[in-house]
């Protein structure tokens, strides 16, 4: 889910002076400078600090404004201002490009390309002035519109993303950007079509770069001695955010290596044999698992090993090479049980952690000595959070370089070698690797120090709102992958990770902020990779992401988004929040965290929260939750037909989820099931809030396994947060992105506990929940012991084994699901609140979430020979072994808070 992210500072230093204007052509007119913005008589709007006009192609400027006469003024060195006190409303020495209003506005094709601009007025560039367009784009732009009497109606800056794509993207689309090596000689190239000049600073020299007029790419080729040298580009460009021409010393957005703290790019050839660890070229991967069968463990590199006393390389990539560590032993156990992928939270270069260990702060308190419900721990962690070694990493700086803080040495190429060693270590443990990628935003924009893209082509790579400001709906500076060269960057970056680092899958953060076409372009590019040519089989690389629908792009406002409903049938999965909320109860942002759900005791084991409603309301909501879970068990299929809990014949798409259809998938594999992930409270912490406080630790463990089973035993892929099988807690922290190792570390040794009771969670995102959290954290009975932790993990592994050994849990088509899967008691008098009975081929699965033993009588199976599945009958959970089946009546008896799987003999 969307939560607060680590936000970069986006405040820009104010520039007091503007560069003096210079006459550019015969039409330029020298006038005195005036104020930046002014309101002239008659309700006019003259403000060059905004950019409300949009130049969408070489022939068309659009603007939501009245008026018929219009023009664009441009000044190479800036200096255009407004005062609105006389007829010359935009002052400064400039060229003019004449515009004529187009009757009827945009064409049908333009409306289709820019649906959010469909009602704007369109102005056609005078054919006599079209030869000036490319030059105009390298300076300050001011659009002016007038009434028929010549009165200025409005003046504003101009957005230029569309016209840049029209002029340059066709040629630039095939350009090799960044460092490219041929015969050991490097060539460096950067796309900067609006730059007035670009120089390459490398090895202590400033080298002029050559501009290609067709593509807008600047390049320089050099000798072999450039290899390994640090470099930056010096880009001279008009910067709208500070309204002057600047020369930015900036790293390469296509960098493949960096110096420490991302200060400079390095001219590195990723094909250099010296960067390949032993065995890299002949690395044998575990057998590829189709997306519909994928079982994924979501894992943060630092969480994995930083608290593991058996790890040789705590907090580093190399921790995954240590076969004897407790963490790697646990991952191998999961792999043997059926886990197929490890999903790594961001491991690209991000902007909020000092990469050198000597620069990293650590909390200066005796954290273990404080009480389990104390404010001390979080206050101490917060004091060093900005400079410690911890962040989730959802704040991209360079998309195609490994993060340096996880390497033994962030200076140079150790991060490249050690990232590859990490992939090797996971592959040798029987696990393929998924990388969490965050192309939807950057850590900063404008002229901020950590802004890269926006300091090379200002106003292009970031998505702009109607007034020209950068959209921040993703909690950071949004990017615009709908623009051709940002879309190209996404595709090129993913392909590099796949080819050069042998990554087996990609999870797209906030994928709904990408165009569907962009994500499909990624899929197409990966599919083209072959073992013979590229060393990887791209068709076996899996893709999934967050298909949430919100922000300025919501409801396909700007393009067809890569959202849940739109990605159905593409083979690219989206996270499904439907069953997740039904299993846990409520939603992730409830004011009262005690709102219960299927696995947390709604109606069957109520807590004291008034937010749950009366008994009748609880029962009705629980039965509806059961319908949501049933849809989830089908793989969220939209067309799946069944009887809902009210007795109605419905399809998955007819079941309501907060006003949206619960079923949206076209085939198994379109929806990814999960009960918890890094966002929001861990599953254990959510259940801690929601289960009655008196619930014993053993029952909490059973509720956890049952909740996880609703995802594990669903059709389609499943994701689980690492450590959830060990009842992982973050001490009730709902947003631990910057909460440090103390709250985030995974504890592989059950004797170290599960993380519960490590103090009140950080105030920034949790203080409003402290009144609920404090009594829970103080209750030592809620902290599980080794019996509960180890038992839950073993029971979860049994479910994984069962799931992966029974092909019927991985049906390939929606037709097979419809014929093989049913809910025989749904909508009948025998449907029990808190219990779901699913028939799947020769299996019957009973999810009993109630605190009591339950009997489910399926009369249609009377006389059929069923018995508890051998995996559970021989498994680790003693309680499930007491489940039984009465052949004479077709009755399945299942203990409290237990999922039992029966197989026909």
PDB file of N, CA and C in Angstrom, residues 375 591-594 689 732 760-761 766-777:
ATOM      1  N   UNK A 375       8.710   4.975  25.715  1.00  0.00           N
ATOM      2  CA  UNK A 375       8.945   5.905  24.615  1.00  0.00           C
ATOM      3  C   UNK A 375      10.435   6.075  24.325  1.00  0.00           C
ATOM      4  N   UNK A 591      -8.666   4.647  12.038  1.00  0.00           N
ATOM      5  CA  UNK A 591      -8.352   5.402  13.252  1.00  0.00           C
ATOM      6  C   UNK A 591      -8.238   4.465  14.449  1.00  0.00           C
ATOM      7  N   UNK A 592      -9.083   3.448  14.489  1.00  0.00           N
ATOM      8  CA  UNK A 592      -9.024   2.439  15.545  1.00  0.00           C
ATOM      9  C   UNK A 592      -8.445   1.157  14.943  1.00  0.00           C
ATOM     10  N   UNK A 593      -7.236   0.755  15.333  1.00  0.00           N
ATOM     11  CA  UNK A 593      -6.602  -0.417  14.705  1.00  0.00           C
ATOM     12  C   UNK A 593      -7.211  -1.744  15.123  1.00  0.00           C
ATOM     13  N   UNK A 594      -8.263  -1.706  15.951  1.00  0.00           N
ATOM     14  CA  UNK A 594      -8.848  -2.946  16.459  1.00  0.00           C
ATOM     15  C   UNK A 594      -9.988  -3.471  15.588  1.00  0.00           C
ATOM     16  N   UNK A 689      -3.288  -6.052  17.645  1.00  0.00           N
ATOM     17  CA  UNK A 689      -4.305  -5.024  17.856  1.00  0.00           C
ATOM     18  C   UNK A 689      -5.715  -5.604  17.821  1.00  0.00           C
ATOM     19  N   UNK A 732       4.701  -2.992  16.656  1.00  0.00           N
ATOM     20  CA  UNK A 732       3.484  -2.271  16.270  1.00  0.00           C
ATOM     21  C   UNK A 732       3.751  -1.054  15.385  1.00  0.00           C
ATOM     22  N   UNK A 760       7.539   1.548  22.347  1.00  0.00           N
ATOM     23  CA  UNK A 760       6.522   2.156  21.505  1.00  0.00           C
ATOM     24  C   UNK A 760       7.105   2.494  20.137  1.00  0.00           C
ATOM     25  N   UNK A 761       6.341   2.303  19.067  1.00  0.00           N
ATOM     26  CA  UNK A 761       6.882   2.570  17.730  1.00  0.00           C
ATOM     27  C   UNK A 761       7.085   4.056  17.518  1.00  0.00           C
ATOM     28  N   UNK A 766       3.118   6.902  14.361  1.00  0.00           N
ATOM     29  CA  UNK A 766       2.397   5.990  15.238  1.00  0.00           C
ATOM     30  C   UNK A 766       1.839   6.599  16.515  1.00  0.00           C
ATOM     31  N   UNK A 767       2.167   7.853  16.796  1.00  0.00           N
ATOM     32  CA  UNK A 767       1.818   8.391  18.111  1.00  0.00           C
ATOM     33  C   UNK A 767       0.313   8.357  18.368  1.00  0.00           C
ATOM     34  N   UNK A 768      -0.482   8.536  17.313  1.00  0.00           N
ATOM     35  CA  UNK A 768      -1.929   8.502  17.519  1.00  0.00           C
ATOM     36  C   UNK A 768      -2.429   7.124  17.915  1.00  0.00           C
ATOM     37  N   UNK A 769      -1.604   6.095  17.692  1.00  0.00           N
ATOM     38  CA  UNK A 769      -1.975   4.721  18.070  1.00  0.00           C
ATOM     39  C   UNK A 769      -1.330   4.282  19.387  1.00  0.00           C
ATOM     40  N   UNK A 770      -0.529   5.137  19.999  1.00  0.00           N
ATOM     41  CA  UNK A 770       0.132   4.760  21.256  1.00  0.00           C
ATOM     42  C   UNK A 770      -0.854   4.359  22.357  1.00  0.00           C
ATOM     43  N   UNK A 771      -1.999   5.026  22.490  1.00  0.00           N
ATOM     44  CA  UNK A 771      -2.920   4.567  23.541  1.00  0.00           C
ATOM     45  C   UNK A 771      -3.363   3.119  23.364  1.00  0.00           C
ATOM     46  N   UNK A 772      -3.453   2.651  22.113  1.00  0.00           N
ATOM     47  CA  UNK A 772      -3.783   1.249  21.864  1.00  0.00           C
ATOM     48  C   UNK A 772      -2.551   0.358  22.051  1.00  0.00           C
ATOM     49  N   UNK A 773      -1.384   0.884  21.664  1.00  0.00           N
ATOM     50  CA  UNK A 773      -0.172   0.069  21.653  1.00  0.00           C
ATOM     51  C   UNK A 773       0.396  -0.165  23.051  1.00  0.00           C
ATOM     52  N   UNK A 774       0.340   0.832  23.908  1.00  0.00           N
ATOM     53  CA  UNK A 774       1.039   0.755  25.190  1.00  0.00           C
ATOM     54  C   UNK A 774       0.604  -0.440  26.042  1.00  0.00           C
ATOM     55  N   UNK A 775      -0.677  -0.677  26.264  1.00  0.00           N
ATOM     56  CA  UNK A 775      -1.040  -1.845  27.086  1.00  0.00           C
ATOM     57  C   UNK A 775      -0.682  -3.174  26.425  1.00  0.00           C
ATOM     58  N   UNK A 776      -0.688  -3.222  25.092  1.00  0.00           N
ATOM     59  CA  UNK A 776      -0.314  -4.462  24.411  1.00  0.00           C
ATOM     60  C   UNK A 776       1.168  -4.752  24.601  1.00  0.00           C
ATOM     61  N   UNK A 777       2.004  -3.744  24.395  1.00  0.00           N
ATOM     62  CA  UNK A 777       3.449  -3.952  24.508  1.00  0.00           C
ATOM     63  C   UNK A 777       3.861  -4.262  25.945  1.00  0.00           C
TER      64      UNK A 777
END
